PDB file of C-alpha atoms and ligand atoms in Angstrom:
ATOM      1  CA  MET A  14      57.192-164.558 -16.665  1.00  0.00           C
ATOM      2  CA  ASP A  15      60.395-166.008 -18.017  1.00  0.00           C
ATOM      3  CA  PHE A  16      63.511-163.897 -17.798  1.00  0.00           C
ATOM      4  CA  VAL A  17      64.033-163.373 -21.546  1.00  0.00           C
ATOM      5  CA  ASN A  18      60.479-162.093 -21.911  1.00  0.00           C
ATOM      6  CA  ALA A  19      60.822-159.778 -18.941  1.00  0.00           C
ATOM      7  CA  VAL A  20      63.948-158.203 -20.451  1.00  0.00           C
ATOM      8  CA  LEU A  21      62.400-157.851 -23.906  1.00  0.00           C
ATOM      9  CA  LYS A  22      59.081-156.572 -22.607  1.00  0.00           C
ATOM     10  CA  ARG A  23      60.594-153.829 -20.446  1.00  0.00           C
ATOM     11  CA  ARG A  24      59.935-150.387 -21.922  1.00  0.00           C
ATOM     12  CA  MET A  25      59.829-146.981 -20.364  1.00  0.00           C
ATOM     13  CA  ILE A  26      56.084-146.369 -20.136  1.00  0.00           C
ATOM     14  CA  ARG A  27      55.014-142.836 -19.317  1.00  0.00           C
ATOM     15  CA  LYS A  28      51.225-143.192 -18.923  1.00  0.00           C
ATOM     16  CA  PHE A  29      49.713-145.316 -16.188  1.00  0.00           C
ATOM     17  CA  LYS A  30      46.241-146.389 -15.201  1.00  0.00           C
ATOM     18  CA  PRO A  31      45.093-145.079 -11.812  1.00  0.00           C
ATOM     19  CA  THR A  32      44.637-148.699 -10.596  1.00  0.00           C
ATOM     20  CA  PRO A  33      46.675-149.098  -7.396  1.00  0.00           C
ATOM     21  CA  VAL A  34      49.706-151.365  -7.373  1.00  0.00           C
ATOM     22  CA  PRO A  35      48.738-154.461  -5.340  1.00  0.00           C
ATOM     23  CA  GLU A  36      50.484-154.632  -1.997  1.00  0.00           C
ATOM     24  CA  GLU A  37      52.115-158.001  -2.849  1.00  0.00           C
ATOM     25  CA  SER A  38      53.589-156.557  -6.048  1.00  0.00           C
ATOM     26  CA  GLN A  39      54.844-153.493  -4.220  1.00  0.00           C
ATOM     27  CA  ASN A  40      56.385-155.700  -1.539  1.00  0.00           C
ATOM     28  CA  ARG A  41      58.129-157.868  -4.131  1.00  0.00           C
ATOM     29  CA  ILE A  42      59.653-154.775  -5.738  1.00  0.00           C
ATOM     30  CA  LEU A  43      60.813-153.475  -2.354  1.00  0.00           C
ATOM     31  CA  ASP A  44      62.162-156.892  -1.300  1.00  0.00           C
ATOM     32  CA  LEU A  45      64.148-157.389  -4.506  1.00  0.00           C
ATOM     33  CA  MET A  46      65.483-153.885  -5.127  1.00  0.00           C
ATOM     34  CA  GLN A  47      67.986-154.191  -2.295  1.00  0.00           C
ATOM     35  CA  HIS A  48      69.613-157.165  -4.023  1.00  0.00           C
ATOM     36  CA  TYR A  49      71.693-155.109  -6.434  1.00  0.00           C
ATOM     37  CA  PRO A  50      75.422-155.844  -6.755  1.00  0.00           C
ATOM     38  CA  SER A  51      77.425-153.264  -4.858  1.00  0.00           C
ATOM     39  CA  ALA A  52      81.106-152.339  -4.995  1.00  0.00           C
ATOM     40  CA  GLY A  53      82.731-153.467  -1.744  1.00  0.00           C
ATOM     41  CA  PHE A  54      79.149-154.144  -0.635  1.00  0.00           C
ATOM     42  CA  SER A  55      79.109-150.442   0.212  1.00  0.00           C
ATOM     43  CA  GLN A  56      75.346-150.408  -0.434  1.00  0.00           C
ATOM     44  CA  GLY A  57      75.188-146.680  -0.927  1.00  0.00           C
ATOM     45  CA  VAL A  58      71.698-146.708  -2.450  1.00  0.00           C
ATOM     46  CA  ALA A  59      68.609-145.612  -0.495  1.00  0.00           C
ATOM     47  CA  PHE A  60      65.067-145.505  -1.816  1.00  0.00           C
ATOM     48  CA  ILE A  61      62.163-143.206  -1.013  1.00  0.00           C
ATOM     49  CA  VAL A  62      58.877-144.972  -1.683  1.00  0.00           C
ATOM     50  CA  VAL A  63      56.177-142.408  -2.386  1.00  0.00           C
ATOM     51  CA  THR A  64      52.587-143.638  -2.178  1.00  0.00           C
ATOM     52  CA  ASP A  65      50.911-140.567  -0.664  1.00  0.00           C
ATOM     53  CA  PRO A  66      49.023-138.781  -3.497  1.00  0.00           C
ATOM     54  CA  ILE A  67      49.718-135.397  -1.912  1.00  0.00           C
ATOM     55  CA  VAL A  68      53.468-135.985  -1.883  1.00  0.00           C
ATOM     56  CA  GLN A  69      53.244-137.441  -5.409  1.00  0.00           C
ATOM     57  CA  LYS A  70      51.533-134.298  -6.642  1.00  0.00           C
ATOM     58  CA  ARG A  71      54.216-132.130  -5.070  1.00  0.00           C
ATOM     59  CA  LEU A  72      56.854-134.330  -6.712  1.00  0.00           C
ATOM     60  CA  LYS A  73      55.187-133.941 -10.092  1.00  0.00           C
ATOM     61  CA  ASN A  74      55.244-130.194  -9.674  1.00  0.00           C
ATOM     62  CA  SER A  75      58.883-130.005  -8.690  1.00  0.00           C
ATOM     63  CA  SER A  76      60.208-132.527 -11.236  1.00  0.00           C
ATOM     64  CA  ARG A  77      59.240-134.244 -14.455  1.00  0.00           C
ATOM     65  CA  ALA A  78      57.934-137.343 -12.662  1.00  0.00           C
ATOM     66  CA  TYR A  79      55.234-139.276 -14.498  1.00  0.00           C
ATOM     67  CA  GLU A  80      51.896-139.624 -12.723  1.00  0.00           C
ATOM     68  CA  ALA A  81      51.593-143.143 -11.295  1.00  0.00           C
ATOM     69  CA  PRO A  82      50.207-144.864  -8.195  1.00  0.00           C
ATOM     70  CA  LEU A  83      53.692-145.773  -6.979  1.00  0.00           C
ATOM     71  CA  MET A  84      56.869-143.730  -7.161  1.00  0.00           C
ATOM     72  CA  ILE A  85      60.350-144.634  -5.998  1.00  0.00           C
ATOM     73  CA  VAL A  86      63.138-142.088  -5.744  1.00  0.00           C
ATOM     74  CA  PRO A  87      66.532-143.855  -5.774  1.00  0.00           C
ATOM     75  CA  CYS A  88      69.250-141.874  -4.029  1.00  0.00           C
ATOM     76  CA  VAL A  89      72.938-142.653  -3.723  1.00  0.00           C
ATOM     77  CA  SER A  90      75.651-141.588  -1.328  1.00  0.00           C
ATOM     78  CA  GLU A  91      79.113-141.186  -2.824  1.00  0.00           C
ATOM     79  CA  LYS A  92      80.418-140.727   0.716  1.00  0.00           C
ATOM     80  CA  LEU A  93      79.547-144.309   1.708  1.00  0.00           C
ATOM     81  CA  TYR A  94      81.825-145.570  -1.106  1.00  0.00           C
ATOM     82  CA  HIS A  95      84.737-143.410   0.037  1.00  0.00           C
ATOM     83  CA  ASP A  96      84.175-144.573   3.632  1.00  0.00           C
ATOM     84  CA  ARG A  97      84.133-148.219   2.542  1.00  0.00           C
ATOM     85  CA  TYR A  98      87.198-147.921   0.280  1.00  0.00           C
ATOM     86  CA  ARG A  99      89.166-146.332   3.103  1.00  0.00           C
ATOM     87  CA  GLU A 100      88.797-149.559   5.087  1.00  0.00           C
ATOM     88  CA  SER A 101      91.995-151.615   5.312  1.00  0.00           C
ATOM     89  CA  ASP A 102      90.926-154.402   2.917  1.00  0.00           C
ATOM     90  CA  LYS A 103      90.192-151.882   0.167  1.00  0.00           C
ATOM     91  CA  LEU A 104      93.215-149.578   0.428  1.00  0.00           C
ATOM     92  CA  ARG A 105      95.945-149.747  -2.201  1.00  0.00           C
ATOM     93  CA  PRO A 106      99.302-151.274  -1.134  1.00  0.00           C
ATOM     94  CA  ASP A 107     100.588-147.721  -0.440  1.00  0.00           C
ATOM     95  CA  GLY A 108      97.713-147.156   2.014  1.00  0.00           C
ATOM     96  CA  THR A 109      95.736-144.726  -0.144  1.00  0.00           C
ATOM     97  CA  GLU A 110      92.198-144.884  -1.466  1.00  0.00           C
ATOM     98  CA  ILE A 111      91.698-145.987  -5.095  1.00  0.00           C
ATOM     99  CA  ASP A 112      91.292-143.088  -7.503  1.00  0.00           C
ATOM    100  CA  TRP A 113      87.905-144.212  -8.838  1.00  0.00           C
ATOM    101  CA  PRO A 114      88.415-144.578 -12.593  1.00  0.00           C
ATOM    102  CA  THR A 115      84.689-145.428 -12.593  1.00  0.00           C
ATOM    103  CA  PRO A 116      82.344-143.913  -9.993  1.00  0.00           C
ATOM    104  CA  TYR A 117      80.910-147.138  -8.621  1.00  0.00           C
ATOM    105  CA  TRP A 118      78.080-145.305  -6.818  1.00  0.00           C
ATOM    106  CA  HIS A 119      76.567-144.507 -10.219  1.00  0.00           C
ATOM    107  CA  PHE A 120      77.022-148.085 -11.339  1.00  0.00           C
ATOM    108  CA  ASP A 121      75.341-149.472  -8.220  1.00  0.00           C
ATOM    109  CA  VAL A 122      72.290-147.216  -8.378  1.00  0.00           C
ATOM    110  CA  GLY A 123      71.825-148.156 -12.050  1.00  0.00           C
ATOM    111  CA  CYS A 124      71.871-151.834 -11.106  1.00  0.00           C
ATOM    112  CA  ALA A 125      69.287-151.210  -8.372  1.00  0.00           C
ATOM    113  CA  CYS A 126      67.037-149.357 -10.826  1.00  0.00           C
ATOM    114  CA  MET A 127      67.222-152.235 -13.302  1.00  0.00           C
ATOM    115  CA  ILE A 128      65.967-154.630 -10.631  1.00  0.00           C
ATOM    116  CA  ILE A 129      63.008-152.307 -10.066  1.00  0.00           C
ATOM    117  CA  PHE A 130      62.260-152.070 -13.816  1.00  0.00           C
ATOM    118  CA  LEU A 131      62.405-155.833 -14.355  1.00  0.00           C
ATOM    119  CA  THR A 132      60.488-156.733 -11.211  1.00  0.00           C
ATOM    120  CA  ALA A 133      57.745-154.329 -12.287  1.00  0.00           C
ATOM    121  CA  VAL A 134      57.473-156.138 -15.653  1.00  0.00           C
ATOM    122  CA  ASN A 135      57.414-159.474 -13.869  1.00  0.00           C
ATOM    123  CA  GLU A 136      54.431-158.223 -11.860  1.00  0.00           C
ATOM    124  CA  GLY A 137      52.553-157.170 -15.033  1.00  0.00           C
ATOM    125  CA  LEU A 138      53.383-153.535 -14.253  1.00  0.00           C
ATOM    126  CA  ALA A 139      55.454-150.979 -16.112  1.00  0.00           C
ATOM    127  CA  SER A 140      57.771-148.172 -15.071  1.00  0.00           C
ATOM    128  CA  ALA A 141      59.521-145.047 -16.244  1.00  0.00           C
ATOM    129  CA  LEU A 142      62.493-143.107 -14.985  1.00  0.00           C
ATOM    130  CA  ALA A 143      62.355-139.335 -15.072  1.00  0.00           C
ATOM    131  CA  GLY A 144      65.730-137.784 -14.473  1.00  0.00           C
ATOM    132  CA  ALA A 145      66.143-135.466 -11.485  1.00  0.00           C
ATOM    133  CA  PHE A 146      67.140-132.230 -13.156  1.00  0.00           C
ATOM    134  CA  ARG A 147      66.620-130.243  -9.955  1.00  0.00           C
ATOM    135  CA  PRO A 148      68.010-132.533  -7.268  1.00  0.00           C
ATOM    136  CA  ASP A 149      68.010-129.545  -4.895  1.00  0.00           C
ATOM    137  CA  LEU A 150      64.189-129.292  -5.122  1.00  0.00           C
ATOM    138  CA  LEU A 151      63.730-133.031  -4.636  1.00  0.00           C
ATOM    139  CA  ARG A 152      66.078-132.966  -1.685  1.00  0.00           C
ATOM    140  CA  LYS A 153      64.016-130.237  -0.066  1.00  0.00           C
ATOM    141  CA  GLU A 154      60.676-131.832  -0.938  1.00  0.00           C
ATOM    142  CA  LEU A 155      61.582-135.244   0.462  1.00  0.00           C
ATOM    143  CA  GLY A 156      63.984-134.346   3.269  1.00  0.00           C
ATOM    144  CA  ILE A 157      66.925-136.125   1.621  1.00  0.00           C
ATOM    145  CA  PRO A 158      70.135-135.713   3.662  1.00  0.00           C
ATOM    146  CA  PRO A 159      72.991-133.713   2.064  1.00  0.00           C
ATOM    147  CA  ASP A 160      75.249-136.711   1.368  1.00  0.00           C
ATOM    148  CA  PHE A 161      72.578-138.523  -0.665  1.00  0.00           C
ATOM    149  CA  HIS A 162      71.951-137.610  -4.274  1.00  0.00           C
ATOM    150  CA  PRO A 163      68.519-138.322  -5.824  1.00  0.00           C
ATOM    151  CA  VAL A 164      69.087-139.672  -9.345  1.00  0.00           C
ATOM    152  CA  GLY A 165      65.509-139.563 -10.594  1.00  0.00           C
ATOM    153  CA  ILE A 166      61.938-140.606  -9.989  1.00  0.00           C
ATOM    154  CA  ILE A 167      60.739-144.050 -11.011  1.00  0.00           C
ATOM    155  CA  SER A 168      56.993-144.140 -11.659  1.00  0.00           C
ATOM    156  CA  ILE A 169      55.340-147.552 -11.477  1.00  0.00           C
ATOM    157  CA  GLY A 170      51.843-148.734 -12.334  1.00  0.00           C
ATOM    158  CA  TYR A 171      49.744-150.619 -14.821  1.00  0.00           C
ATOM    159  CA  PRO A 172      50.575-149.349 -18.316  1.00  0.00           C
ATOM    160  CA  ASP A 173      47.937-147.336 -20.119  1.00  0.00           C
ATOM    161  CA  LEU A 174      49.034-148.255 -23.619  1.00  0.00           C
ATOM    162  CA  GLU A 175      46.205-146.360 -25.259  1.00  0.00           C
ATOM    163  CA  ARG A 176      47.507-143.079 -23.871  1.00  0.00           C
ATOM    164  CA  ASP A 177      51.209-143.865 -23.884  1.00  0.00           C
ATOM    165  CA  THR A 178      53.298-142.550 -26.724  1.00  0.00           C
ATOM    166  CA  PRO A 179      56.703-144.185 -27.091  1.00  0.00           C
ATOM    167  CA  SER A 180      59.689-141.868 -26.845  1.00  0.00           C
ATOM    168  CA  PRO A 181      60.790-140.362 -30.175  1.00  0.00           C
ATOM    169  CA  SER A 182      64.295-141.483 -29.193  1.00  0.00           C
ATOM    170  CA  LEU A 183      63.223-145.056 -29.952  1.00  0.00           C
ATOM    171  CA  LYS A 184      63.245-144.173 -33.660  1.00  0.00           C
ATOM    172  CA  ARG A 185      67.015-144.340 -33.376  1.00  0.00           C
ATOM    173  CA  GLY A 186      66.649-148.120 -33.138  1.00  0.00           C
ATOM    174  CA  HIS A 187      69.196-150.395 -31.546  1.00  0.00           C
ATOM    175  CA  ARG A 188      72.726-149.835 -32.721  1.00  0.00           C
ATOM    176  CA  PRO A 189      73.829-152.703 -34.953  1.00  0.00           C
ATOM    177  CA  ARG A 190      75.403-155.587 -33.063  1.00  0.00           C
ATOM    178  CA  ARG A 191      78.698-155.271 -34.932  1.00  0.00           C
ATOM    179  CA  GLU A 192      79.017-151.697 -33.644  1.00  0.00           C
ATOM    180  CA  VAL A 193      78.597-152.605 -29.994  1.00  0.00           C
ATOM    181  CA  ILE A 194      79.890-156.146 -29.581  1.00  0.00           C
ATOM    182  CA  HIS A 195      83.554-156.788 -30.204  1.00  0.00           C
ATOM    183  CA  TYR A 196      85.038-160.256 -30.055  1.00  0.00           C
ATOM    184  CA  ASN A 197      88.452-160.631 -28.489  1.00  0.00           C
ATOM    185  CA  ASN A 198      89.637-157.233 -29.661  1.00  0.00           C
ATOM    186  CA  TRP A 199      87.872-153.890 -30.418  1.00  0.00           C
TER     187      TRP A 199
HETATM  188  C1  FMN B 207      69.435-142.549 -17.050  1.00  0.00           C
HETATM  189  C2  FMN B 207      68.155-142.431 -17.853  1.00  0.00           C
HETATM  190  C3  FMN B 207      67.433-141.268 -17.816  1.00  0.00           C
HETATM  191  C4  FMN B 207      66.247-141.158 -18.532  1.00  0.00           C
HETATM  192  N1  FMN B 207      65.524-140.024 -18.408  1.00  0.00           N
HETATM  193  C5  FMN B 207      64.339-139.953 -19.025  1.00  0.00           C
HETATM  194  C6  FMN B 207      63.517-138.803 -18.825  1.00  0.00           C
HETATM  195  O1  FMN B 207      63.850-137.890 -18.050  1.00  0.00           O
HETATM  196  N2  FMN B 207      62.346-138.739 -19.490  1.00  0.00           N
HETATM  197  C7  FMN B 207      61.947-139.736 -20.343  1.00  0.00           C
HETATM  198  O2  FMN B 207      60.870-139.630 -20.924  1.00  0.00           O
HETATM  199  N3  FMN B 207      62.687-140.852 -20.535  1.00  0.00           N
HETATM  200  C8  FMN B 207      63.870-140.983 -19.896  1.00  0.00           C
HETATM  201  N4  FMN B 207      64.632-142.102 -20.062  1.00  0.00           N
HETATM  202  C9  FMN B 207      64.133-143.190 -20.954  1.00  0.00           C
HETATM  203  C10 FMN B 207      64.887-143.368 -22.263  1.00  0.00           C
HETATM  204  O3  FMN B 207      64.450-142.404 -23.193  1.00  0.00           O
HETATM  205  C11 FMN B 207      64.584-144.788 -22.792  1.00  0.00           C
HETATM  206  O4  FMN B 207      65.124-145.723 -21.882  1.00  0.00           O
HETATM  207  C12 FMN B 207      65.162-145.056 -24.179  1.00  0.00           C
HETATM  208  O5  FMN B 207      64.541-144.224 -25.133  1.00  0.00           O
HETATM  209  C13 FMN B 207      64.950-146.510 -24.609  1.00  0.00           C
HETATM  210  O6  FMN B 207      63.583-146.859 -24.484  1.00  0.00           O
HETATM  211  P1  FMN B 207      63.099-148.105 -23.611  1.00  0.00           P
HETATM  212  O7  FMN B 207      63.679-147.924 -22.225  1.00  0.00           O
HETATM  213  O8  FMN B 207      61.609-148.024 -23.636  1.00  0.00           O
HETATM  214  O9  FMN B 207      63.642-149.352 -24.245  1.00  0.00           O
HETATM  215  C14 FMN B 207      65.794-142.242 -19.340  1.00  0.00           C
HETATM  216  C15 FMN B 207      66.539-143.419 -19.367  1.00  0.00           C
HETATM  217  C16 FMN B 207      67.686-143.536 -18.610  1.00  0.00           C
HETATM  218  C17 FMN B 207      68.434-144.847 -18.607  1.00  0.00           C
END
């Protein structure tokens, strides 16, 4: 699939067919998802790949994850960014750590998720992110260490478009270009 089509075709799909994700497609997602840009190459993102139906069921019960044959839980460690930015090449001239006007760990995990979403489309699959509203439960369920934060559950599978109902939020439509793109000056 060409890149423009992959971007335009990506939608959050919340209903999936039970058809398993082919191993080659799963492997391509796992191979590519580590290629996200990362501040200082800190690489603070870790992924829990959940294929066991028993674990998936438990996940569904403890979160709002959508039922799908493949689930990925992206987690991020803020600590790894502080560790990296305390290395000599990242310290400010006065020897102190930057004060993080933007939390790059959130930026990085978003980039990693986008690779997963687009790779899924490229494989003829679809995906949906359910936010982790009870990260404490997910942490317990999946044995996530204390310094990693689970950001959500990505469900992946073949879209079941007959059962899927697009989010009501989509009625908002895209904001007009002139509102979001500013040339040379806001
Ligand atoms: C950070 C984030 C969290 C989201 N959480 C949820 C969620 O918990 N449940 C849900 O149904 N959709 C969730 N969405 C999907 C958005 O509603 C969706 O991306 C938006 O309506 C635009 O639709 P589209 O992605 O299909 O283009 C989330 C999206 C993002 C980026």
